Amino acid sequence: MSDVKEFIDKLHHTHKAEWEATPKIQDSIDWLTNLFEFLFPNNRLHKKATYVGILKKNQIDLENILLSYLDPTEADIEGTVNAFYQSLETVYHHLRADAAKIYEFDPATTSIHEVIVSYPGFYAIAVYRIAHQLTRLKVPVLPRILSEYAHRNTGTDIHPAAQIGVPFMIDHSTGIVIGATAIIGNNVSIYQGVTLGALQVAKELAEVKRHPTVEDNVIIYARTTILGGKTVIGKNSIIGGSVFLTKSVAPNSHVFNTHQLRIEVKDEVFD
């Protein structure tokens, strides 16, 4: 029994330390959900007079989340919150541009609003842009909680530290991985199953650029893997499906998998 008591004491000590250094997951998700509903209302149309109040509550909620796990003597929580909401209009305009690009290139959608309310690729981008702003403001832990929530719900894993231009299109969403040091330019389109990853994974490489750079106006089709921090996909290039790249590609390139598919039709055999 003494062993059990010792284990419980150790467990409680560990949990207390981790609890105090981590925002509550449900509070974080609720804050994100309310912010998304403010930017792109779908459950109900807000009265014009209530917008300021909704935004103020969201701002207070973020401040309380940060206060729950950050030391206010070491972090400028009020300044961080103010800076985040000052950037919110820019984030919104970027997301409208993202949604417009998805609508422009997807013949299956009937409106930009349909993209906003129902497309997992757009939701993954939206959460990324929100989490990325928090990362830029040096908020720890919370951005990763948000990005992993989007990952679970969309199948798209975008590290909040990645740098992604505007507009950005994700089609079909499932199975996409974009690493922390990836740099993606403007007007880039990525299809399902694409990985922008590292050639090797080692803790000592944490401060090294490990993931590719994708320049402006590039299209990367399904199931393609591009690895390495020195790998650059030049502007205006098209990378076909199921391509594996670990070296750079010049601007205006077309890269395709040359594997040949062979189909044979046998003559019908009668008894």
GROMACS .gro file of C-alpha atoms in nm:
model
  271
    1MET     CA    1   0.000   0.000   0.000
    2SER     CA    2   0.292   0.231   0.071
    3ASP     CA    3   0.406   0.187  -0.289
    4VAL     CA    4   0.064   0.294  -0.412
    5LYS     CA    5   0.068   0.603  -0.189
    6GLU     CA    6   0.413   0.693  -0.316
    7PHE     CA    7   0.297   0.655  -0.675
    8ILE     CA    8  -0.012   0.871  -0.613
    9ASP     CA    9   0.198   1.143  -0.451
   10LYS     CA   10   0.433   1.144  -0.751
   11LEU     CA   11   0.139   1.144  -0.993
   12HIS     CA   12  -0.028   1.436  -0.818
   13HIS     CA   13   0.294   1.635  -0.809
   14THR     CA   14   0.349   1.579  -1.183
   15HIS     CA   15  -0.012   1.656  -1.274
   16LYS     CA   16  -0.010   1.976  -1.069
   17ALA     CA   17   0.302   2.103  -1.242
   18GLU     CA   18   0.167   2.019  -1.588
   19TRP     CA   19  -0.181   2.152  -1.509
   20GLU     CA   20  -0.040   2.487  -1.403
   21ALA     CA   21   0.170   2.514  -1.723
   22THR     CA   22  -0.105   2.422  -1.970
   23PRO     CA   23  -0.428   2.596  -2.076
   24LYS     CA   24  -0.746   2.395  -2.027
   25ILE     CA   25  -0.815   2.216  -2.354
   26GLN     CA   26  -1.192   2.260  -2.346
   27ASP     CA   27  -1.160   2.631  -2.264
   28SER     CA   28  -0.921   2.669  -2.559
   29ILE     CA   29  -1.156   2.490  -2.799
   30ASP     CA   30  -1.456   2.691  -2.676
   31TRP     CA   31  -1.264   3.014  -2.732
   32LEU     CA   32  -1.170   2.906  -3.086
   33THR     CA   33  -1.527   2.799  -3.166
   34ASN     CA   34  -1.671   3.130  -3.047
   35LEU     CA   35  -1.410   3.327  -3.243
   36PHE     CA   36  -1.483   3.132  -3.561
   37GLU     CA   37  -1.857   3.186  -3.508
   38PHE     CA   38  -1.791   3.560  -3.469
   39LEU     CA   39  -1.594   3.576  -3.794
   40PHE     CA   40  -1.817   3.337  -3.992
   41PRO     CA   41  -2.156   3.306  -3.819
   42ASN     CA   42  -2.349   2.995  -3.914
   43ASN     CA   43  -2.558   2.899  -3.611
   44ARG     CA   44  -2.729   3.237  -3.590
   45LEU     CA   45  -2.703   3.585  -3.739
   46HIS     CA   46  -2.582   3.831  -3.478
   47LYS     CA   47  -2.756   4.166  -3.436
   48LYS     CA   48  -2.527   4.447  -3.544
   49ALA     CA   49  -2.537   4.600  -3.196
   50THR     CA   50  -2.409   4.280  -3.033
   51TYR     CA   51  -2.088   4.242  -3.233
   52VAL     CA   52  -1.881   4.457  -2.998
   53GLY     CA   53  -2.004   4.266  -2.693
   54ILE     CA   54  -1.934   3.926  -2.851
   55LEU     CA   55  -1.584   4.032  -2.945
   56LYS     CA   56  -1.517   4.179  -2.601
   57LYS     CA   57  -1.623   3.853  -2.432
   58ASN     CA   58  -1.397   3.657  -2.666
   59GLN     CA   59  -1.112   3.891  -2.578
   60ILE     CA   60  -1.174   3.843  -2.204
   61ASP     CA   61  -1.187   3.466  -2.252
   62LEU     CA   62  -0.847   3.467  -2.424
   63GLU     CA   63  -0.701   3.682  -2.150
   64ASN     CA   64  -0.834   3.442  -1.884
   65ILE     CA   65  -0.692   3.143  -2.071
   66LEU     CA   66  -0.347   3.304  -2.083
   67LEU     CA   67  -0.367   3.404  -1.717
   68SER     CA   68  -0.451   3.045  -1.624
   69TYR     CA   69  -0.106   2.917  -1.723
   70LEU     CA   70   0.129   3.210  -1.788
   71ASP     CA   71   0.304   3.422  -1.525
   72PRO     CA   72   0.186   3.783  -1.574
   73THR     CA   73   0.515   3.909  -1.428
   74GLU     CA   74   0.701   3.739  -1.713
   75ALA     CA   75   0.451   3.769  -2.002
   76ASP     CA   76   0.275   4.084  -2.125
   77ILE     CA   77  -0.065   3.919  -2.137
   78GLU     CA   78  -0.267   4.238  -2.192
   79GLY     CA   79  -0.035   4.350  -2.471
   80THR     CA   80  -0.048   4.007  -2.635
   81VAL     CA   81  -0.428   3.997  -2.628
   82ASN     CA   82  -0.454   4.350  -2.770
   83ALA     CA   83  -0.204   4.273  -3.046
   84PHE     CA   84  -0.392   3.956  -3.143
   85TYR     CA   85  -0.726   4.135  -3.179
   86GLN     CA   86  -0.567   4.423  -3.367
   87SER     CA   87  -0.454   4.166  -3.625
   88LEU     CA   88  -0.797   3.999  -3.648
   89GLU     CA   89  -0.925   4.210  -3.938
   90THR     CA   90  -0.620   4.114  -4.146
   91VAL     CA   91  -0.668   3.747  -4.057
   92TYR     CA   92  -1.033   3.773  -4.166
   93HIS     CA   93  -0.946   3.928  -4.504
   94HIS     CA   94  -0.682   3.661  -4.564
   95LEU     CA   95  -0.937   3.390  -4.491
   96ARG     CA   96  -1.192   3.544  -4.727
   97ALA     CA   97  -0.924   3.533  -4.996
   98ASP     CA   98  -0.852   3.167  -4.913
   99ALA     CA   99  -1.222   3.081  -4.938
  100ALA     CA  100  -1.254   3.266  -5.269
  101LYS     CA  101  -0.962   3.069  -5.415
  102ILE     CA  102  -1.116   2.738  -5.309
  103TYR     CA  103  -1.446   2.842  -5.467
  104GLU     CA  104  -1.272   2.952  -5.788
  105PHE     CA  105  -1.093   2.621  -5.842
  106ASP     CA  106  -1.346   2.369  -5.708
  107PRO     CA  107  -1.630   2.306  -5.958
  108ALA     CA  108  -1.821   2.111  -5.692
  109THR     CA  109  -1.893   2.414  -5.474
  110THR     CA  110  -2.178   2.656  -5.538
  111SER     CA  111  -2.069   2.957  -5.331
  112ILE     CA  112  -1.794   3.103  -5.114
  113HIS     CA  113  -2.026   3.069  -4.815
  114GLU     CA  114  -2.055   2.695  -4.880
  115VAL     CA  115  -1.676   2.673  -4.863
  116ILE     CA  116  -1.669   2.863  -4.534
  117VAL     CA  117  -1.937   2.661  -4.356
  118SER     CA  118  -1.865   2.311  -4.485
  119TYR     CA  119  -1.516   2.263  -4.631
  120PRO     CA  120  -1.265   2.099  -4.394
  121GLY     CA  121  -0.975   2.242  -4.595
  122PHE     CA  122  -1.096   2.595  -4.528
  123TYR     CA  123  -1.146   2.520  -4.159
  124ALA     CA  124  -0.793   2.382  -4.133
  125ILE     CA  125  -0.655   2.699  -4.293
  126ALA     CA  126  -0.868   2.919  -4.065
  127VAL     CA  127  -0.745   2.752  -3.748
  128TYR     CA  128  -0.388   2.768  -3.881
  129ARG     CA  129  -0.410   3.144  -3.942
  130ILE     CA  130  -0.550   3.204  -3.592
  131ALA     CA  131  -0.293   2.977  -3.427
  132HIS     CA  132  -0.012   3.128  -3.636
  133GLN     CA  133  -0.092   3.477  -3.507
  134LEU     CA  134  -0.068   3.349  -3.150
  135THR     CA  135   0.263   3.181  -3.236
  136ARG     CA  136   0.398   3.506  -3.380
  137LEU     CA  137   0.309   3.670  -3.048
  138LYS     CA  138   0.513   3.399  -2.870
  139VAL     CA  139   0.213   3.241  -2.696
  140PRO     CA  140   0.321   2.889  -2.590
  141VAL     CA  141   0.117   2.565  -2.599
  142LEU     CA  142  -0.222   2.719  -2.692
  143PRO     CA  143  -0.150   2.743  -3.069
  144ARG     CA  144  -0.057   2.374  -3.077
  145ILE     CA  145  -0.375   2.276  -2.892
  146LEU     CA  146  -0.575   2.462  -3.156
  147SER     CA  147  -0.387   2.313  -3.451
  148GLU     CA  148  -0.420   1.959  -3.314
  149TYR     CA  149  -0.794   2.014  -3.265
  150ALA     CA  150  -0.819   2.109  -3.633
  151HIS     CA  151  -0.600   1.809  -3.722
  152ARG     CA  152  -0.838   1.569  -3.547
  153ASN     CA  153  -1.141   1.723  -3.716
  154THR     CA  154  -1.008   1.768  -4.070
  155GLY     CA  155  -0.721   1.524  -4.122
  156THR     CA  156  -0.492   1.818  -4.203
  157ASP     CA  157  -0.188   1.875  -3.981
  158ILE     CA  158  -0.045   2.227  -4.017
  159HIS     CA  159   0.211   2.333  -3.759
  160PRO     CA  160   0.119   2.685  -3.639
  161ALA     CA  161   0.477   2.805  -3.689
  162ALA     CA  162   0.469   2.735  -4.065
  163GLN     CA  163   0.464   3.045  -4.288
  164ILE     CA  164   0.184   3.039  -4.546
  165GLY     CA  165   0.100   3.315  -4.793
  166VAL     CA  166  -0.235   3.436  -4.927
  167PRO     CA  167  -0.442   3.299  -5.085
  168PHE     CA  168  -0.392   2.933  -4.998
  169MET     CA  169  -0.605   2.642  -5.114
  170ILE     CA  170  -0.638   2.296  -4.961
  171ASP     CA  171  -0.858   2.059  -5.159
  172HIS     CA  172  -1.013   1.754  -4.987
  173SER     CA  173  -0.795   1.813  -4.682
  174THR     CA  174  -0.733   1.455  -4.568
  175GLY     CA  175  -0.376   1.343  -4.498
  176ILE     CA  176  -0.195   1.674  -4.547
  177VAL     CA  177   0.111   1.745  -4.329
  178ILE     CA  178   0.291   2.082  -4.325
  179GLY     CA  179   0.590   2.105  -4.092
  180ALA     CA  180   0.690   2.384  -3.856
  181THR     CA  181   0.964   2.542  -4.072
  182ALA     CA  182   0.782   2.510  -4.404
  183ILE     CA  183   0.749   2.832  -4.605
  184ILE     CA  184   0.465   2.855  -4.858
  185GLY     CA  185   0.424   3.152  -5.090
  186ASN     CA  186   0.114   3.321  -5.228
  187ASN     CA  187  -0.150   3.155  -5.447
  188VAL     CA  188  -0.045   2.796  -5.369
  189SER     CA  189  -0.277   2.495  -5.403
  190ILE     CA  190  -0.227   2.163  -5.223
  191TYR     CA  191  -0.432   1.846  -5.267
  192GLN     CA  192  -0.500   1.554  -5.034
  193GLY     CA  193  -0.218   1.339  -4.900
  194VAL     CA  194   0.060   1.595  -4.953
  195THR     CA  195   0.350   1.606  -4.705
  196LEU     CA  196   0.591   1.897  -4.666
  197GLY     CA  197   0.825   1.726  -4.422
  198ALA     CA  198   1.177   1.689  -4.288
  199LEU     CA  199   1.448   1.460  -4.421
  200GLN     CA  200   1.538   1.357  -4.068
  201VAL     CA  201   1.395   1.406  -3.721
  202ALA     CA  202   1.633   1.492  -3.438
  203LYS     CA  203   1.590   1.720  -3.136
  204GLU     CA  204   1.916   1.902  -3.204
  205LEU     CA  205   1.766   2.023  -3.535
  206ALA     CA  206   1.488   2.214  -3.357
  207GLU     CA  207   1.628   2.555  -3.460
  208VAL     CA  208   1.720   2.445  -3.814
  209LYS     CA  209   1.499   2.488  -4.121
  210ARG     CA  210   1.391   2.127  -4.181
  211HIS     CA  211   1.092   2.163  -4.414
  212PRO     CA  212   1.060   2.276  -4.779
  213THR     CA  213   0.998   2.616  -4.930
  214VAL     CA  214   0.719   2.639  -5.187
  215GLU     CA  215   0.723   2.959  -5.392
  216ASP     CA  216   0.429   3.153  -5.541
  217ASN     CA  217   0.169   3.005  -5.778
  218VAL     CA  218   0.263   2.639  -5.722
  219ILE     CA  219   0.018   2.347  -5.746
  220ILE     CA  220   0.100   2.022  -5.564
  221TYR     CA  221  -0.125   1.731  -5.650
  222ALA     CA  222  -0.237   1.437  -5.436
  223ARG     CA  223  -0.009   1.201  -5.241
  224THR     CA  224   0.311   1.391  -5.315
  225THR     CA  225   0.590   1.404  -5.056
  226ILE     CA  226   0.845   1.687  -5.052
  227LEU     CA  227   1.120   1.673  -4.789
  228GLY     CA  228   1.410   1.883  -4.667
  229GLY     CA  229   1.479   2.236  -4.547
  230LYS     CA  230   1.695   2.316  -4.849
  231THR     CA  231   1.434   2.190  -5.097
  232VAL     CA  232   1.273   2.476  -5.291
  233ILE     CA  233   0.983   2.438  -5.532
  234GLY     CA  234   1.024   2.725  -5.777
  235LYS     CA  235   0.739   2.961  -5.858
  236ASN     CA  236   0.475   2.871  -6.116
  237SER     CA  237   0.561   2.500  -6.095
  238ILE     CA  238   0.322   2.205  -6.106
  239ILE     CA  239   0.408   1.895  -5.903
  240GLY     CA  240   0.204   1.596  -6.016
  241GLY     CA  241   0.049   1.326  -5.800
  242SER     CA  242   0.251   1.060  -5.613
  243VAL     CA  243   0.584   1.240  -5.662
  244PHE     CA  244   0.867   1.202  -5.408
  245LEU     CA  245   1.109   1.497  -5.398
  246THR     CA  246   1.415   1.567  -5.187
  247LYS     CA  247   1.581   1.822  -5.416
  248SER     CA  248   1.487   2.163  -5.549
  249VAL     CA  249   1.284   2.228  -5.862
  250ALA     CA  250   1.345   2.531  -6.085
  251PRO     CA  251   1.069   2.788  -6.144
  252ASN     CA  252   0.811   2.704  -6.414
  253SER     CA  253   0.879   2.329  -6.386
  254HIS     CA  254   0.633   2.044  -6.440
  255VAL     CA  255   0.723   1.736  -6.235
  256PHE     CA  256   0.535   1.411  -6.290
  257ASN     CA  257   0.569   1.052  -6.180
  258THR     CA  258   0.666   0.848  -6.487
  259HIS     CA  259   0.548   0.512  -6.354
  260GLN     CA  260   0.349   0.348  -6.633
  261LEU     CA  261   0.015   0.184  -6.572
  262ARG     CA  262  -0.041  -0.126  -6.785
  263ILE     CA  263  -0.392  -0.251  -6.853
  264GLU     CA  264  -0.462  -0.577  -7.033
  265VAL     CA  265  -0.799  -0.703  -7.145
  266LYS     CA  266  -0.805  -1.078  -7.188
  267ASP     CA  267  -1.014  -1.247  -7.452
  268GLU     CA  268  -1.326  -1.410  -7.314
  269VAL     CA  269  -1.279  -1.785  -7.265
  270PHE     CA  270  -1.570  -2.021  -7.332
  271ASP     CA  271  -1.604  -2.382  -7.217
   0.00000   0.00000   0.00000
